[in-house]
mmCIF file of C-alpha atoms in Angstrom:
data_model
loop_
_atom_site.group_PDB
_atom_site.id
_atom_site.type_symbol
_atom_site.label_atom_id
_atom_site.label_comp_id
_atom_site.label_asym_id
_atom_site.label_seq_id
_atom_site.Cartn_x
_atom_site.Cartn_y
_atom_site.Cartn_z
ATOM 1 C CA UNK L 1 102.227 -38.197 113.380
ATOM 2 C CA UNK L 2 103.221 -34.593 113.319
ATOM 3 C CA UNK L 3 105.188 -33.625 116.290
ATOM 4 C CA UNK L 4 104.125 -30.377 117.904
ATOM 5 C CA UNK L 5 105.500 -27.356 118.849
ATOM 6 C CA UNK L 6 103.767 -24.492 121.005
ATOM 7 C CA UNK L 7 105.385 -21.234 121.286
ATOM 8 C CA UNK L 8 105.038 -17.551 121.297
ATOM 9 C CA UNK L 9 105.663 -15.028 123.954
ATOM 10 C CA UNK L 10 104.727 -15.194 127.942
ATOM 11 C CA UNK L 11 101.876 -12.399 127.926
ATOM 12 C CA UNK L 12 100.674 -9.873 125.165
ATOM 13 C CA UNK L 13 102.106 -6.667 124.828
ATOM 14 C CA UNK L 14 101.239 -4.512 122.134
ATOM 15 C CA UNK L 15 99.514 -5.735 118.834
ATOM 16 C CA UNK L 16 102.697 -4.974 116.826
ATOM 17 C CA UNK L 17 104.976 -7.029 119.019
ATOM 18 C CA UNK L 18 102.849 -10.245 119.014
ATOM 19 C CA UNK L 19 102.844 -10.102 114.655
ATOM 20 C CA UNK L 20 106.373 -9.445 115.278
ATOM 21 C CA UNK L 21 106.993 -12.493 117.304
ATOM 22 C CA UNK L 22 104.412 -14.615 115.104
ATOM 23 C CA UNK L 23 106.388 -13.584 111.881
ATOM 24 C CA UNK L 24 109.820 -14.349 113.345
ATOM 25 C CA UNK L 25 108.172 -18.318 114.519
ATOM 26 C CA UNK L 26 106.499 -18.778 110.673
ATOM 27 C CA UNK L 27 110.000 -18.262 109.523
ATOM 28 C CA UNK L 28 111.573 -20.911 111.854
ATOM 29 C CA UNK L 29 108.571 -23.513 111.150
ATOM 30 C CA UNK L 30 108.433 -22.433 107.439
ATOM 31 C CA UNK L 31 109.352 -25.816 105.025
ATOM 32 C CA UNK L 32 109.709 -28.287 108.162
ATOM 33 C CA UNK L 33 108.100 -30.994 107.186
ATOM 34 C CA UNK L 34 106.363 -33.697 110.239
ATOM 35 C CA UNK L 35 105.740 -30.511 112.324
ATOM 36 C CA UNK L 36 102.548 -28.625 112.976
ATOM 37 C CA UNK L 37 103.214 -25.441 115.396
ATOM 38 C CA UNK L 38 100.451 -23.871 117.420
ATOM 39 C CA UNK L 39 100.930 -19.347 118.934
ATOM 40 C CA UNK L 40 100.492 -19.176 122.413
ATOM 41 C CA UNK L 41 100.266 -16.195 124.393
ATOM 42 C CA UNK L 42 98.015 -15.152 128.090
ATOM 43 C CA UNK L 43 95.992 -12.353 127.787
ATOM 44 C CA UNK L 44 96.117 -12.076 131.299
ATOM 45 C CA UNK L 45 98.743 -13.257 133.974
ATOM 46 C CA UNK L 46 97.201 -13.416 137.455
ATOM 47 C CA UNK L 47 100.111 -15.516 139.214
ATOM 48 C CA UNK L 48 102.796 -12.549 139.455
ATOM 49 C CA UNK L 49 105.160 -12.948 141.892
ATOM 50 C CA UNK L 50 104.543 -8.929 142.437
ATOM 51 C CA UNK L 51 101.430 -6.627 142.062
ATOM 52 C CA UNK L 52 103.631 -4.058 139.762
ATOM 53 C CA UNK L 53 104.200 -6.998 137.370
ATOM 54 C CA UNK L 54 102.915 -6.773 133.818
ATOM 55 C CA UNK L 55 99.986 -8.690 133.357
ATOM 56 C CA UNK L 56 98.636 -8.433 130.180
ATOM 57 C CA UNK L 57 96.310 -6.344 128.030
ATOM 58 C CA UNK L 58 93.259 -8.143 129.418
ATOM 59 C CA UNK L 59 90.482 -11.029 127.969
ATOM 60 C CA UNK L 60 89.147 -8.880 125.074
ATOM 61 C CA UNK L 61 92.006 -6.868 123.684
ATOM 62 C CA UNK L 62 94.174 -10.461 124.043
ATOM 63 C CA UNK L 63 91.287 -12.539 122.299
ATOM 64 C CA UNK L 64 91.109 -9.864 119.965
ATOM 65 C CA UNK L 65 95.038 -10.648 118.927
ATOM 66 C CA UNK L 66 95.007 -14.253 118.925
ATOM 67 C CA UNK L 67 92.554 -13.771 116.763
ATOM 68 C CA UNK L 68 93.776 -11.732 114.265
ATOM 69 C CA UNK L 69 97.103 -14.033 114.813
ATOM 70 C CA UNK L 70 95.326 -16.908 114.137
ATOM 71 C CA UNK L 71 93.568 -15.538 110.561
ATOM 72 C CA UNK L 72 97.038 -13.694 109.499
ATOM 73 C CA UNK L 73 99.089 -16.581 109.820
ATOM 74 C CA UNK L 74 96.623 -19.275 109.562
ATOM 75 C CA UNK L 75 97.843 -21.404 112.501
ATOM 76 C CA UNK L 76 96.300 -22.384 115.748
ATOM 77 C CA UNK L 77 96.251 -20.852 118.466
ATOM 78 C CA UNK L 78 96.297 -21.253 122.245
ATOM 79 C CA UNK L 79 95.873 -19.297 125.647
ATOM 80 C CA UNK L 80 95.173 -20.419 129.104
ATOM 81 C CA UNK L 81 92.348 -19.717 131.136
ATOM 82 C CA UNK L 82 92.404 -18.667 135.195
ATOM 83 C CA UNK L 83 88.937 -18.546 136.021
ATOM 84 C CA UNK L 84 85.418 -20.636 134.645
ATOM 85 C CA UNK L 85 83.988 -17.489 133.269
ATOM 86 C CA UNK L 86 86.665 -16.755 130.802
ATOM 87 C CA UNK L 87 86.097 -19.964 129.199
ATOM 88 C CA UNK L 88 83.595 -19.346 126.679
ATOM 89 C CA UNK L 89 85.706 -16.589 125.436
ATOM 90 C CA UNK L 90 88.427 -18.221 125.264
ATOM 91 C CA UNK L 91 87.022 -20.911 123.571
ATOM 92 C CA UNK L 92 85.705 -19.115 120.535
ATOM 93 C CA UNK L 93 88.628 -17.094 119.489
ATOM 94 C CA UNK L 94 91.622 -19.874 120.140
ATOM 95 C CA UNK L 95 92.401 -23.512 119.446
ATOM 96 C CA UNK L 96 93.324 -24.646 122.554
ATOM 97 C CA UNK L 97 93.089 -23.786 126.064
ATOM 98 C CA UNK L 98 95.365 -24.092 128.881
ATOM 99 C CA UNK L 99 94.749 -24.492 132.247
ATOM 100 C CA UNK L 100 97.676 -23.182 134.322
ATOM 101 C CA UNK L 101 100.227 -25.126 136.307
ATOM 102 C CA UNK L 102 99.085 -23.681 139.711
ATOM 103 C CA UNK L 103 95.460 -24.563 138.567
ATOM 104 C CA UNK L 104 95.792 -27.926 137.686
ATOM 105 C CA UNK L 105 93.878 -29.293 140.390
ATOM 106 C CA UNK L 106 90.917 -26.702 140.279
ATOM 107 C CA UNK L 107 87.219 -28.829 139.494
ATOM 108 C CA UNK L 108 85.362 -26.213 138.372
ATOM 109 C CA UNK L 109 87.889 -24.589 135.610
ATOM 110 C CA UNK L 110 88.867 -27.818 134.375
ATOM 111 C CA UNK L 111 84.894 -29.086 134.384
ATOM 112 C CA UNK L 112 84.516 -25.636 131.779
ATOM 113 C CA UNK L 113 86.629 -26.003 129.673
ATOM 114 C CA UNK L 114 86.281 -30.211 129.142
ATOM 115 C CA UNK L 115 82.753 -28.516 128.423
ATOM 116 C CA UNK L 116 84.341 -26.251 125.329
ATOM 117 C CA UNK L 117 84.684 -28.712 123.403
ATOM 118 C CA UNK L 118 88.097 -28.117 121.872
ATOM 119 C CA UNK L 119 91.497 -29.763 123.104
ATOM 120 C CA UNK L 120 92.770 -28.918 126.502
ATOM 121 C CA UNK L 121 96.555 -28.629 127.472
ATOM 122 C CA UNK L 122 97.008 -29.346 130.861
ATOM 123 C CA UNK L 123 100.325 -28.055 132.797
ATOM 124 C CA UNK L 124 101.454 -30.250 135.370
ATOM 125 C CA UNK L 125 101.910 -28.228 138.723
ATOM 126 C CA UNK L 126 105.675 -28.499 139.686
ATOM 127 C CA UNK L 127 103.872 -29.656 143.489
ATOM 128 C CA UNK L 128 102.044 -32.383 141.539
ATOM 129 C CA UNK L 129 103.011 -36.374 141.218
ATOM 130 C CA UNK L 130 102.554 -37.074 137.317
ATOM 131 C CA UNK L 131 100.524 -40.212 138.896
ATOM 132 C CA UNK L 132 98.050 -37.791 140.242
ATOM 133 C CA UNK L 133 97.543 -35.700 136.832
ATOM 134 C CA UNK L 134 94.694 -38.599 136.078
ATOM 135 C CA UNK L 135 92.487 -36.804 138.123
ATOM 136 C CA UNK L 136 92.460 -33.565 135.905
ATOM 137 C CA UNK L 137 92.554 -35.927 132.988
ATOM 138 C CA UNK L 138 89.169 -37.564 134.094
ATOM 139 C CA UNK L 139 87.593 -34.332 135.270
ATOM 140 C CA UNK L 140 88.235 -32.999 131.145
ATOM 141 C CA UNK L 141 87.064 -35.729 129.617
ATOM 142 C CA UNK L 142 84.192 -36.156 132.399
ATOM 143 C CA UNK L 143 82.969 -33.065 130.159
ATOM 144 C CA UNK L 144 83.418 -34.540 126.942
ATOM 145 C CA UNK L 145 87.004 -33.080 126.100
ATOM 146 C CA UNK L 146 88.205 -34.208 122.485
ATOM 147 C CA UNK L 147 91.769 -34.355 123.321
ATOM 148 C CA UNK L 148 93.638 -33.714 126.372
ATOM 149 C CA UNK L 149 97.538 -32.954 126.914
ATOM 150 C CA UNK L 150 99.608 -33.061 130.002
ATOM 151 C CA UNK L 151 102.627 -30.857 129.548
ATOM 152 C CA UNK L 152 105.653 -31.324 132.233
ATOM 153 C CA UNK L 153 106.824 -28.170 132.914
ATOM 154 C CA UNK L 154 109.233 -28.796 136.149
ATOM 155 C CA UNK L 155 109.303 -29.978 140.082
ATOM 156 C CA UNK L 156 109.888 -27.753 142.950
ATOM 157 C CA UNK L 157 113.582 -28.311 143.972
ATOM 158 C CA UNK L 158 113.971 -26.630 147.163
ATOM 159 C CA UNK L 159 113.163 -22.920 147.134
ATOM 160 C CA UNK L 160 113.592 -20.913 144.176
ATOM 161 C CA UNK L 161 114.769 -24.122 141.957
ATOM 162 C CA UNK L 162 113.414 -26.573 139.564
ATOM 163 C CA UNK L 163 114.018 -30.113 137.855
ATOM 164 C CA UNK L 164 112.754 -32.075 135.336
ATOM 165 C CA UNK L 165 112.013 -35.674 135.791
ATOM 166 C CA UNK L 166 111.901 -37.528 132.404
ATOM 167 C CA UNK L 167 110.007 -40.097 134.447
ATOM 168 C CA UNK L 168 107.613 -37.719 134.824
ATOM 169 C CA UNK L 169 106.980 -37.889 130.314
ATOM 170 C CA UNK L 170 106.616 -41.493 130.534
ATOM 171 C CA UNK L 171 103.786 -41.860 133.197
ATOM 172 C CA UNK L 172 101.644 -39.035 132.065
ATOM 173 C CA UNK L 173 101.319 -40.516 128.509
ATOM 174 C CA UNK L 174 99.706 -43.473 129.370
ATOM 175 C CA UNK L 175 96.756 -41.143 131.040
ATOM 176 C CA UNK L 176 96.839 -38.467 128.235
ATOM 177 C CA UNK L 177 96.594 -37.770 124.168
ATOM 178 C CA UNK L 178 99.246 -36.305 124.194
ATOM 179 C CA UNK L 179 102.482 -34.773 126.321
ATOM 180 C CA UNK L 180 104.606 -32.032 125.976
ATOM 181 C CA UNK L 181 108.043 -30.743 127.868
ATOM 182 C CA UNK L 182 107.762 -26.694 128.896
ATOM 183 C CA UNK L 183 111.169 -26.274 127.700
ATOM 184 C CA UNK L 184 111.602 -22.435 128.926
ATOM 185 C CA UNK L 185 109.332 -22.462 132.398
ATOM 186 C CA UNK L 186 111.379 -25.905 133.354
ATOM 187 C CA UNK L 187 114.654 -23.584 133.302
ATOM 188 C CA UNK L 188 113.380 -21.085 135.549
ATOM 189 C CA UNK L 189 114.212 -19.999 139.069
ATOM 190 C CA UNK L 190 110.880 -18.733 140.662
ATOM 191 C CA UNK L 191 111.562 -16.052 143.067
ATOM 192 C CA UNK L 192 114.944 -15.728 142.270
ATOM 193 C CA UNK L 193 115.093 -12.140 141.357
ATOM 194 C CA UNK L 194 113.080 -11.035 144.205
ATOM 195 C CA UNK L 195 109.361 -9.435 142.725
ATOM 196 C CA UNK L 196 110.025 -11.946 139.394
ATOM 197 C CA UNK L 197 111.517 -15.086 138.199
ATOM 198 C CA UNK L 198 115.427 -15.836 137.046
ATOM 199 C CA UNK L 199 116.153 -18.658 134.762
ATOM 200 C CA UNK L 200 118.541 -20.390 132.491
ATOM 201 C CA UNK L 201 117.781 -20.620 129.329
ATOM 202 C CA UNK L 202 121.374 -21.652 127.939
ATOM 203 C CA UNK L 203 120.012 -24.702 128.929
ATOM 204 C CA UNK L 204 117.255 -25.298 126.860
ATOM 205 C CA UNK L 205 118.585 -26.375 123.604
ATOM 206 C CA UNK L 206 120.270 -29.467 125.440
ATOM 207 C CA UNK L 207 116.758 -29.771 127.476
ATOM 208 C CA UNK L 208 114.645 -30.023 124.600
ATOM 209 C CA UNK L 209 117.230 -32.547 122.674
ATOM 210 C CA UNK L 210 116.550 -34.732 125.768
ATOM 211 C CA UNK L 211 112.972 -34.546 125.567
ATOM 212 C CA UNK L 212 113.012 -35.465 122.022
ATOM 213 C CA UNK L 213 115.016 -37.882 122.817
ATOM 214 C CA UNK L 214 112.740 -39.623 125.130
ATOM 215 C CA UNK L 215 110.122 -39.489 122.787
ATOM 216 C CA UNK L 216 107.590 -37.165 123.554
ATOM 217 C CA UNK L 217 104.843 -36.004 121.697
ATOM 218 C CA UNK L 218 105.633 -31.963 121.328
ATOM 219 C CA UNK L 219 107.439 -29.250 122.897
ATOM 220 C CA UNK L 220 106.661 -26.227 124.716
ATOM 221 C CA UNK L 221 108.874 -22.435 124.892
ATOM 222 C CA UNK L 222 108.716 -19.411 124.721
ATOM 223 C CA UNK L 223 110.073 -16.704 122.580
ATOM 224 C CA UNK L 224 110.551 -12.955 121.900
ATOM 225 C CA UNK L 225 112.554 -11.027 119.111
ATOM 226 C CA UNK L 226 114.034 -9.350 121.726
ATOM 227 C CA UNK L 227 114.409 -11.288 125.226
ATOM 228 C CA UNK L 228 115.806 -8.362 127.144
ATOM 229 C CA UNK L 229 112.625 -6.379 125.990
ATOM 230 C CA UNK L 230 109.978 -9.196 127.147
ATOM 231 C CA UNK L 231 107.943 -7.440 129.913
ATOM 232 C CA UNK L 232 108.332 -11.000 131.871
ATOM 233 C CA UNK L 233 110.414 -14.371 131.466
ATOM 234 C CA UNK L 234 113.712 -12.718 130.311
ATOM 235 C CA UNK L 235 116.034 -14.926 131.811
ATOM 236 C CA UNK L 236 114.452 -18.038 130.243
ATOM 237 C CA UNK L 237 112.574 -16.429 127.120
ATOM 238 C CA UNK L 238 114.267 -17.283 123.593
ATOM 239 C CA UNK L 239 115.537 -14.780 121.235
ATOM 240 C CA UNK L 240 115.048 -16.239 117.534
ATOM 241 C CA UNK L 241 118.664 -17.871 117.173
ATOM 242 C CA UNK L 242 118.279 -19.923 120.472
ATOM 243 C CA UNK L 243 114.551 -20.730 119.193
ATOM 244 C CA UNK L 244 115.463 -21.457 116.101
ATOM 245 C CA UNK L 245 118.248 -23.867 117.425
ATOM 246 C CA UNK L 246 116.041 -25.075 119.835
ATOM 247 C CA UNK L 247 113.758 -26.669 116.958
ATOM 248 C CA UNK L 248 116.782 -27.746 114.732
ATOM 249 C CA UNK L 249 117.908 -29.684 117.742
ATOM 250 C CA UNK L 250 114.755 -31.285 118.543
ATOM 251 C CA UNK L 251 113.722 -32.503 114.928
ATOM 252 C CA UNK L 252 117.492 -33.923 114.764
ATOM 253 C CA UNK L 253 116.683 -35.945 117.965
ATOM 254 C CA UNK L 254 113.441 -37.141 116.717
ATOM 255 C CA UNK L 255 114.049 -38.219 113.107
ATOM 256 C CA UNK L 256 117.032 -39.943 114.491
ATOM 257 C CA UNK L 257 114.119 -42.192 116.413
ATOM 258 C CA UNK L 258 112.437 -43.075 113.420
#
């Protein structure tokens, strides 16, 4: 089984960015052989820390790029959804849809999109026991949902801190498809900054070795060409020698399983 590998950058900028991060991911993934890597990216962000934060270019512009992502580079694509009426949407112009950490729990936007009838990648909240991500798992497939993955990305530690509990892998994949580790969004510090987020991505390589070596399913993390230019995540988002790294790592880690 092909393991997988979701990535791309927090939230859409400009057209010419995205291509640029999409080109600079084909080039990582290019010749790998057992892995299958999916584009993610929000067209909208509605759980900023601060109203001034960048949010995104909106649901049609952002559809519109995954979109012409998703034909240019002819890989999947994925975006998450905050809201039941964005569903639809969504669901014709990407692969997969995401429902949000902080939204994990919500019946009526997980009841819509089990109803899309494409997979659904579920991000455990970082307030949520992995025991207790059945119940989002039977409200998806409640709906009819083909596939559904659980993807750990943290636990509250304290204010302003997070941890990962490999535990956490284990439990949720005998209620799932499939599960995933949020490499980058495990490493961050919400809050920490003030109006955004700080992080520590020099951690992530060794993170994502771990998960691999646990045996997990996929990984999640996001990258930029330029971290410092991201217009959110830039203390956790990967530049493409860290990504690149990151992915080296990880295959190591799992072939070494086989």
């Amino acid at each position: 089984m092909n393991k997988l590998f979701i990535a791309g950058p927090c939230v859409l900028d400009t057209e010419e960015t995205a291509f640029e991060t999409a080109r600079m991911l084909e080039s990582i993934f290019a010749g790998r052989e057992g892995v299958e890597w999916v584009f993610k990216a929000s067209f909208l962000k509605d759980n900023r820390t601060s109203a001034g934060s960048f949010r995104g270019p909106g649901i049609s512009e952002g559809l519109s790029m995954l979109s012409s992502i998703r034909r240019a580079f002819g890989v999947r694509v994925t975006t998450d959804v905050h809201e039941p009426g964005q569903v639809e949407a969504a669901a014709a112009s990407v692969d997969i849809l995401q429902i949000p950490a902080f939204l994990c729990r919500q019946t009526s936007l997980l009841e819509a999109a089990g109803s899309a009838g494409i997979p659904v990648n579920v991000k455990k909240g970082q307030f949520m026991n992995p025991v207790n991500m059945a119940g989002a798992v039977d409200k998806l497939r409640s709906r009819g949902c083909p596939m559904v993955m659980l993807t750990e990305r943290g636990s509250f530690f304290g204010y302003g801190d997070l941890v990962v509990d490999f535990r956490s892998l284990s439990v949720m994949s005998g209620i799932c498809d499939s599960v995933l580790l949020d490499v980058t969004h495990s490493l961050q510090r919400p809050g920490a900054l003030g109006g955004s987020s700080g992080g520590d991505r020099e951690h992530a390589v060794r993170l994502a070795r771990a998960a691999a070596a646990w045996g997990l399913d996929g990984l999640f993390f996001e990258a930029h060409p330029r971290p410092s230019e991201s217009p959110s995540d830039r203390e956790t988002i990967l530049g493409p020698a860290l990504a690149a790294e990151l992915v080296d790592g990880a295959m190591r880690h799992w072939e070494g399983r086989r």
